[in-house]
CSV table of C-alpha atoms in Angstrom, one decimal:
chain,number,residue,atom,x,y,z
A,12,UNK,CA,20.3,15.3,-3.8
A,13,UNK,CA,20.5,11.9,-5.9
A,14,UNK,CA,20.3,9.1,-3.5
A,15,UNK,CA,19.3,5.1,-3.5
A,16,UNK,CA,17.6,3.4,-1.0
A,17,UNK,CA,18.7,-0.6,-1.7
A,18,UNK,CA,21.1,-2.6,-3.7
A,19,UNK,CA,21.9,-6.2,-3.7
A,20,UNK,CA,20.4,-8.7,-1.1
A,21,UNK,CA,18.4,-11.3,-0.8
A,22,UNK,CA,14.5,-11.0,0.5
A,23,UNK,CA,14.5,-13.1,4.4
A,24,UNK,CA,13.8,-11.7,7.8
A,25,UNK,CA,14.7,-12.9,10.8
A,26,UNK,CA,13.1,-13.4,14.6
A,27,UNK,CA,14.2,-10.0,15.5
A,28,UNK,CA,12.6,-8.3,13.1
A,29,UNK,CA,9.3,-10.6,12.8
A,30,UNK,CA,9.2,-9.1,16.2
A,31,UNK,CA,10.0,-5.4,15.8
A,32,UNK,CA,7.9,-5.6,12.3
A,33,UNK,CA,4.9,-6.5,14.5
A,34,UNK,CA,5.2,-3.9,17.1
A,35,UNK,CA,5.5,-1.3,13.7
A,36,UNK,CA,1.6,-2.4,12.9
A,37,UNK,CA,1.0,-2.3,16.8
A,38,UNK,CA,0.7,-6.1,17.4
A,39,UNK,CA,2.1,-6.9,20.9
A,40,UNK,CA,5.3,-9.1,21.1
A,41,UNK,CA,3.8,-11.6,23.4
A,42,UNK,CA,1.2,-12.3,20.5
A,43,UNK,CA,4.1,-14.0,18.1
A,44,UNK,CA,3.5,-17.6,19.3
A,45,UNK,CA,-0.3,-17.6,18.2
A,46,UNK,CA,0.5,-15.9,14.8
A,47,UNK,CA,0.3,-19.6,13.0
A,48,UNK,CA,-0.6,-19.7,9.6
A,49,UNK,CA,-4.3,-19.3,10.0
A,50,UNK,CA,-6.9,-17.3,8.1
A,51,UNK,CA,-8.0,-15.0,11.0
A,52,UNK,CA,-4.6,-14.2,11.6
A,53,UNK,CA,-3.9,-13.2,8.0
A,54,UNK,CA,-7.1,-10.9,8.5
A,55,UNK,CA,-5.5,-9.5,11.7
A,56,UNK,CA,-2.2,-9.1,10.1
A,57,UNK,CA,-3.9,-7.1,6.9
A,58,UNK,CA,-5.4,-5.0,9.5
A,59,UNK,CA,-2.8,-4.0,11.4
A,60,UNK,CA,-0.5,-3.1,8.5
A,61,UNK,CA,-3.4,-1.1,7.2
A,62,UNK,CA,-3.8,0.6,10.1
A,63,UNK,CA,-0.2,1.3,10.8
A,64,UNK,CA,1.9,1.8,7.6
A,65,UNK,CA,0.6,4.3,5.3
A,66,UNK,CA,1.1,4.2,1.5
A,67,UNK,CA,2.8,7.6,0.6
A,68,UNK,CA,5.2,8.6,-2.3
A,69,UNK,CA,7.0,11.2,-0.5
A,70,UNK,CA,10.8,9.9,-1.5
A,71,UNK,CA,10.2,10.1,-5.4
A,72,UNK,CA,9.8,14.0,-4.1
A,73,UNK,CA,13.3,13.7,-2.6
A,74,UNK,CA,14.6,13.1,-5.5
A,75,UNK,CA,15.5,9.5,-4.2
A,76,UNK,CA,15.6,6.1,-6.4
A,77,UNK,CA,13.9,3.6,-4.7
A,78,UNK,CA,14.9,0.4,-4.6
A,79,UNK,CA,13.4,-2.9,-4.0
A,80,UNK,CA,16.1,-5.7,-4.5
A,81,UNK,CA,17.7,-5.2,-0.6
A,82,UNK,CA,15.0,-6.3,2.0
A,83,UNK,CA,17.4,-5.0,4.7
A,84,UNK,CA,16.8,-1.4,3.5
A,85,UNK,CA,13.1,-1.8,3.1
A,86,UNK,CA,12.9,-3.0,6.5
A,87,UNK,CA,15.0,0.1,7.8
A,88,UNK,CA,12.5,2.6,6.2
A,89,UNK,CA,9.4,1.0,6.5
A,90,UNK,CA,10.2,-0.6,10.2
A,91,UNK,CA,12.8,1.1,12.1
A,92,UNK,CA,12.7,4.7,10.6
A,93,UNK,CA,8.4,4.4,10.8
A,94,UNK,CA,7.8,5.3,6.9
A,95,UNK,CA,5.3,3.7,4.6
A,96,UNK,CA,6.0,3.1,0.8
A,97,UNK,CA,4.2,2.5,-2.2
A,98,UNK,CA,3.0,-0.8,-3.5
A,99,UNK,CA,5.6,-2.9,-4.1
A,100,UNK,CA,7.7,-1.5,-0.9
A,101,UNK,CA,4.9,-2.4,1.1
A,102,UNK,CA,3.4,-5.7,-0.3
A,103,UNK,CA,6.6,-7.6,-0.6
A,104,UNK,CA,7.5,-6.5,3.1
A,105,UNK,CA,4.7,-7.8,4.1
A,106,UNK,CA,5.2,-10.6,1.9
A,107,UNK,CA,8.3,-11.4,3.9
A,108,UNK,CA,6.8,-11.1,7.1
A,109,UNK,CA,3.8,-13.4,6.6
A,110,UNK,CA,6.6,-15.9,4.8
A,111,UNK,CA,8.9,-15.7,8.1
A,112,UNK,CA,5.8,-16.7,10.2
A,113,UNK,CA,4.6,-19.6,8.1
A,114,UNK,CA,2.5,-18.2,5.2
A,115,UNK,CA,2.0,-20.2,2.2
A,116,UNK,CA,2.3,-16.9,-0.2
A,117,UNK,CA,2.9,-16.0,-3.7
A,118,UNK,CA,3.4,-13.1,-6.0
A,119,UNK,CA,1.5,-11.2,-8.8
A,120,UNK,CA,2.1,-8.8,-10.8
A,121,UNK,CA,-0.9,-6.6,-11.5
A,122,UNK,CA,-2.1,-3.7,-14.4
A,123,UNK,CA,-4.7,-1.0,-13.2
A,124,UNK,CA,-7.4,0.5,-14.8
A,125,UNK,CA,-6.7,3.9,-15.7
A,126,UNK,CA,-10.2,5.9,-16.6
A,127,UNK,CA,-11.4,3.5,-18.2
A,128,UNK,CA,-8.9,1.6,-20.4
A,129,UNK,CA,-6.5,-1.0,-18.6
A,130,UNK,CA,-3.0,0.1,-18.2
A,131,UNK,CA,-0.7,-1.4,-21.4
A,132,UNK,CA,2.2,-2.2,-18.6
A,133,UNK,CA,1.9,-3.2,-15.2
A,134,UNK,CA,2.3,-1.0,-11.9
A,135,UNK,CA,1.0,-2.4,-9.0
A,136,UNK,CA,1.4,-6.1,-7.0
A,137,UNK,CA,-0.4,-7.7,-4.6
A,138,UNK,CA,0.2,-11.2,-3.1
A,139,UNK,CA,-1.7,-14.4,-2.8
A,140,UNK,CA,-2.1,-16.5,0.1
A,141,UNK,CA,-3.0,-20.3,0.1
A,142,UNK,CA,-4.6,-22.3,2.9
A,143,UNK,CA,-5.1,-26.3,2.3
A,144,UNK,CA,-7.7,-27.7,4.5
A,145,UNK,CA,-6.5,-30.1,7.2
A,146,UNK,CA,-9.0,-32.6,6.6
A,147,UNK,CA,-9.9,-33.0,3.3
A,148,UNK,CA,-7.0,-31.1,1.4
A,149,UNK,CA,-9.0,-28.9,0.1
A,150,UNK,CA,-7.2,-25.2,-0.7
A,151,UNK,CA,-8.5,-21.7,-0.6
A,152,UNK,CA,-6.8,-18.5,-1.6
A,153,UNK,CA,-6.6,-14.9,-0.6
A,154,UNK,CA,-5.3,-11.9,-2.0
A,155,UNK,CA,-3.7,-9.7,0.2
A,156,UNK,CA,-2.5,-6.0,-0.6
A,157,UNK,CA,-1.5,-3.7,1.6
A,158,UNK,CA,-0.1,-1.7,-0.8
A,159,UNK,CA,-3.1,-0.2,-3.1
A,160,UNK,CA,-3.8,4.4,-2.4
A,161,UNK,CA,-7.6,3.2,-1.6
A,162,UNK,CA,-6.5,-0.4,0.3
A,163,UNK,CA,-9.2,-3.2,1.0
A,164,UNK,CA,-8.8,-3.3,5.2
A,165,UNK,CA,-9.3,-7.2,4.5
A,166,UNK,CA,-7.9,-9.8,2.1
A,167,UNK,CA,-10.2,-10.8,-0.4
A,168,UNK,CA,-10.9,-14.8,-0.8
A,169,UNK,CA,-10.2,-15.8,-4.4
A,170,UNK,CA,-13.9,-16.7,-6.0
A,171,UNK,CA,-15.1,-16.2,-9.0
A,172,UNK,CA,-18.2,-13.7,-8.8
A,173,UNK,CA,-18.1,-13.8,-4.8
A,174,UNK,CA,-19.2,-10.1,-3.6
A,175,UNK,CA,-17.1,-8.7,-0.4
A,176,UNK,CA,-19.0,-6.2,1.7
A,177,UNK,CA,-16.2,-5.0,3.7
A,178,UNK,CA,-16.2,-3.1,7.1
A,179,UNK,CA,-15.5,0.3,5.9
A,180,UNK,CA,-18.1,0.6,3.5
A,181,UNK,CA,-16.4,-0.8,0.0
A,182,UNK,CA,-17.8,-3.7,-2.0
A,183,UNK,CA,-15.6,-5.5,-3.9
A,184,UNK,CA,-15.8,-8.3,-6.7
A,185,UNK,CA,-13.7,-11.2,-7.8
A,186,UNK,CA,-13.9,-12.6,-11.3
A,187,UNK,CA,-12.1,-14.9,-13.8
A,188,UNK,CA,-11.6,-13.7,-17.1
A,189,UNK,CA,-8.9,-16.4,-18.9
A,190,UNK,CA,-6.1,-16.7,-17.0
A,191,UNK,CA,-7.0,-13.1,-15.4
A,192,UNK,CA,-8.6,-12.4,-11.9
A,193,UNK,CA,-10.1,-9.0,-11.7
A,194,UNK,CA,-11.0,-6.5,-8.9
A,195,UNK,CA,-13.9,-4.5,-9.2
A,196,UNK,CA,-15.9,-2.2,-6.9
A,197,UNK,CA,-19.7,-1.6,-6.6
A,198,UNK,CA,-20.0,2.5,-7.3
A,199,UNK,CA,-23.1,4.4,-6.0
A,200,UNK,CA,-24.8,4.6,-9.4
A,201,UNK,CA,-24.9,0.8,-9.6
A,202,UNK,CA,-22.4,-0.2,-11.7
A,203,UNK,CA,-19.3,-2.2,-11.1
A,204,UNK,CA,-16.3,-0.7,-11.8
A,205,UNK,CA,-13.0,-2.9,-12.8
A,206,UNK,CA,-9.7,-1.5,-10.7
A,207,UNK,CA,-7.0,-4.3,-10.6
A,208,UNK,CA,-6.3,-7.3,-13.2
A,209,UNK,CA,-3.6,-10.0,-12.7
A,210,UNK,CA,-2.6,-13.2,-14.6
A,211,UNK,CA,-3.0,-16.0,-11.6
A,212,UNK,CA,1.2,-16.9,-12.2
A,213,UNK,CA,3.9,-16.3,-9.8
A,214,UNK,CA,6.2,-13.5,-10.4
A,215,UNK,CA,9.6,-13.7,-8.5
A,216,UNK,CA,11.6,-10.8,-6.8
A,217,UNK,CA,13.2,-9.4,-10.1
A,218,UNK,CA,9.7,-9.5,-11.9
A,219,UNK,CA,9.1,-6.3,-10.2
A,220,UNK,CA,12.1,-4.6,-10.7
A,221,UNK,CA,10.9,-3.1,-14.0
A,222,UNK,CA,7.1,-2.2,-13.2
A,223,UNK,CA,9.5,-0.1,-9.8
A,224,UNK,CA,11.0,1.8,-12.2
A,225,UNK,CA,8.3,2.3,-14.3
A,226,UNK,CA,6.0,3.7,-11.7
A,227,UNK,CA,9.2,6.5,-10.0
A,228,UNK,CA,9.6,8.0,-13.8
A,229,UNK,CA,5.7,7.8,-14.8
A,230,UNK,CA,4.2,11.4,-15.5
A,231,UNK,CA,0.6,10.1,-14.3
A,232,UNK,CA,-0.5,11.9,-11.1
A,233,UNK,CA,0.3,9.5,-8.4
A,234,UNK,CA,4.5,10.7,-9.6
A,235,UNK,CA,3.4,14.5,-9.6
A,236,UNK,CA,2.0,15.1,-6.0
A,237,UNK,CA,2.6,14.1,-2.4
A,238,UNK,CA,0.3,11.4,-1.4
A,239,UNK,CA,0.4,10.2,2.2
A,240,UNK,CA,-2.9,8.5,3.3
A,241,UNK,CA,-3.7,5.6,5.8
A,242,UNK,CA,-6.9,4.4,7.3
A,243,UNK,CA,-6.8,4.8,11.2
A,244,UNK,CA,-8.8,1.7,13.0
A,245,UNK,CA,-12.5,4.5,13.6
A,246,UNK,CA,-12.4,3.9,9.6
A,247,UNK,CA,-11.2,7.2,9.0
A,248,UNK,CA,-8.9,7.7,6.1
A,249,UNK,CA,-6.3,10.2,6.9
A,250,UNK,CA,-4.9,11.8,3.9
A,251,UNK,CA,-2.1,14.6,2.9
A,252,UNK,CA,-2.5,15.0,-1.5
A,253,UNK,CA,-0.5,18.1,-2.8
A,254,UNK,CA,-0.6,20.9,0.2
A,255,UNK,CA,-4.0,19.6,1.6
A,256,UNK,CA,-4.9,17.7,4.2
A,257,UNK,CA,-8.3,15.3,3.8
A,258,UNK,CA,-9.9,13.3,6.6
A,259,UNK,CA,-12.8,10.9,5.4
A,260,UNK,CA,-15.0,9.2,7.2
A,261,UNK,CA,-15.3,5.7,5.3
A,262,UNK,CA,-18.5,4.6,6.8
A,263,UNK,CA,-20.4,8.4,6.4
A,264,UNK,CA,-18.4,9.4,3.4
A,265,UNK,CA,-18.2,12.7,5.4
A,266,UNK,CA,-15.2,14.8,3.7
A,267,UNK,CA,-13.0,17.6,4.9
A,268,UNK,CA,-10.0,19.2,3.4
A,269,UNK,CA,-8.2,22.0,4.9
A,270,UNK,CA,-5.3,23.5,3.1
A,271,UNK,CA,-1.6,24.0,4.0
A,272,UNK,CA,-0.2,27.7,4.7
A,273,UNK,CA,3.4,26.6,4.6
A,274,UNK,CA,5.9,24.0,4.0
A,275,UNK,CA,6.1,23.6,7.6
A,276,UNK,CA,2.7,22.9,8.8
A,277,UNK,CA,2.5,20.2,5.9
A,278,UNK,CA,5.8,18.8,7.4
A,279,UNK,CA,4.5,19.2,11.2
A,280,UNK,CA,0.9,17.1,10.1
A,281,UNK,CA,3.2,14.6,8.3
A,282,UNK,CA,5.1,13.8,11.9
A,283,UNK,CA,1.9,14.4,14.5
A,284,UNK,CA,-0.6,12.5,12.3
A,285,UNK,CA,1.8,10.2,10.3
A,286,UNK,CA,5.1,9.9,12.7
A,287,UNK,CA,7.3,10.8,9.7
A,288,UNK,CA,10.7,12.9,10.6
A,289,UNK,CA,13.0,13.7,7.7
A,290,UNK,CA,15.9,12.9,9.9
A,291,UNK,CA,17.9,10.6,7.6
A,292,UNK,CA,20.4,13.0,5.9
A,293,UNK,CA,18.5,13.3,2.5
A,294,UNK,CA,16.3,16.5,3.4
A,295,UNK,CA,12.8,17.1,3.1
A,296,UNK,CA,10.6,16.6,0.3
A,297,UNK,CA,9.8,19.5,-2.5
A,298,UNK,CA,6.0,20.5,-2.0
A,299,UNK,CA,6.6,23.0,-5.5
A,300,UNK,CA,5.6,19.9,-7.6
A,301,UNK,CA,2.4,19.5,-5.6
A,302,UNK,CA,0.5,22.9,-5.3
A,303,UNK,CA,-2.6,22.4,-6.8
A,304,UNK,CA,-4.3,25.5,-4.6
A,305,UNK,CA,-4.5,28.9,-5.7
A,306,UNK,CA,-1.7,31.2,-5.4
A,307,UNK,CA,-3.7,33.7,-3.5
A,308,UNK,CA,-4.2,30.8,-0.7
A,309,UNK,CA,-0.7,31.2,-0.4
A,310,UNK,CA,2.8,31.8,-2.0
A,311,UNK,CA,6.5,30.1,-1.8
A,312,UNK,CA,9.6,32.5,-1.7
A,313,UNK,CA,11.6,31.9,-4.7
């Protein structure tokens, strides 16, 4: 199967999808009037799309180009067929949304850290939210992503050196390097290490049309396996890598992983813990690419 998901189109939403985007990340229609642009409500927003949308890379093992141009499309998978997406489905969908509901918001591109040498070409996005004081002017910003494998459940403000101690455990670190802002998490042996970098200029809509492509026809392993995770709202991060399936508890650091006996069960824990059906005409995803167990755990028919 060679299919696209997009096209042409330009990136707006309308009321009846603000509304039917919110109930995706389980925010009640009612709530729509008080979503102004506020920073608690950004925080509530992040949330619920972190709860609700999970980042998975399941159509690049369809065999599917995906698309990014046609917001139309995005919306369809990521709203009314209840998928998730990768980075820069998911943070310029939300992008939209928070710009339909009043958001002052901008666009980065961003390179990650790869073992410990930044990436040569960027990959990833993430989005930049202003607020300008009422009173005196003055503005703050925040970086949102809800688009990231190991997702901050809260936007981060935009200071240089300011340490985040966030709610599921993960400290994270602004800093200004040049014209670069850099993410960087506090690891157990005491040591920060650097995971995002972006220059602080906004990209437009065709600015990530390359790094798209890029990231489908990589070789690195985020294009070689099934990944499917999400963070439920106990701080649990439900996750499906390969043919296994990996519940951590983000506060313990408690791990399990259980392995997959067939296609099936990996497909019936994609719908009852995910809600994802492979019910739009371009089949299911090929799991041969992501066995990483050994064969005696179990063995495909050829």
């Amino acid at each position: 199967i060679n299919a696209e998901y997009g096209g042409d189109g330009n990136m707006s939403i309308d009321k009846t999808q603000i509304l039917k985007y919110l109930s995706r990340i389980g925010i009640p229609e009612e709530q729509y009037k008080n979503l102004t642009p506020t920073i608690n409500n950004l925080k509530t927003l992040h949330r619920a799309h972190i709860f609700s949308v999970p980042f998975e890379n399941i159509d690049l093992h369809r065999n599917l180009t995906v698309q990014i141009k046609n917001i139309n499309l995005l919306f369809n998978k990521i709203v009314e067929r209840n998928r998730g997406g990768y980075c820069f489905e998911l943070n310029l969908m939300f992008g939209e949304l928070l710009e339909a509901l009043g958001f002052s918001v901008s666009k980065r591109i961003v390179f990650l850290n790869n073992e410990g040498g930044w990436r040569e070409l960027p990959t990833h996005c993430c989005l930049v939210v202003t607020f300008k004081d009422s009173n005196d002017g003055e503005e703050t910003r925040w970086r949102a992503d809800v688009g990231f494998g190991d997702s901050a459940i809260d936007p981060l403000l935009i200071k240089d050196s300011l340490i985040n101690t966030l709610e599921d455990g993960k400290t994270l670190k602004m800093t200004k390097e040049g014209d670069y802002w850099t993410e960087s998490r506090f690891k157990q042996d005491g040591t920060w290490e650097p995971i995002t970098r972006w220059l602080d200029i906004h990209a437009d809509q065709s600015s990530f049309e390359e790094p798209n492509l890029r990231v489908q026809n990589d070789t690195h392993s985020f294009r070689r396996k099934i990944v499917l995770t999400k963070i439920t709202p106990e701080f649990k991060r439900v996750t499906i890598a390969g043919f296994s399936f990996i519940v951590t508890d983000l506060k313990t650091r408690e791990r399990n992983q259980i392995y997959f006996s067939s296609e099936d069960e990996c497909l019936g824990k994609m719908e009852s813990v995910f809600g994802i059906k492979f019910d739009d005409g371009f089949g299911k995803p090929c799991f041969k690419s992501s066995i990483e167990t050994p064969q005696k755990v179990f063995q495909f028919a050829e």
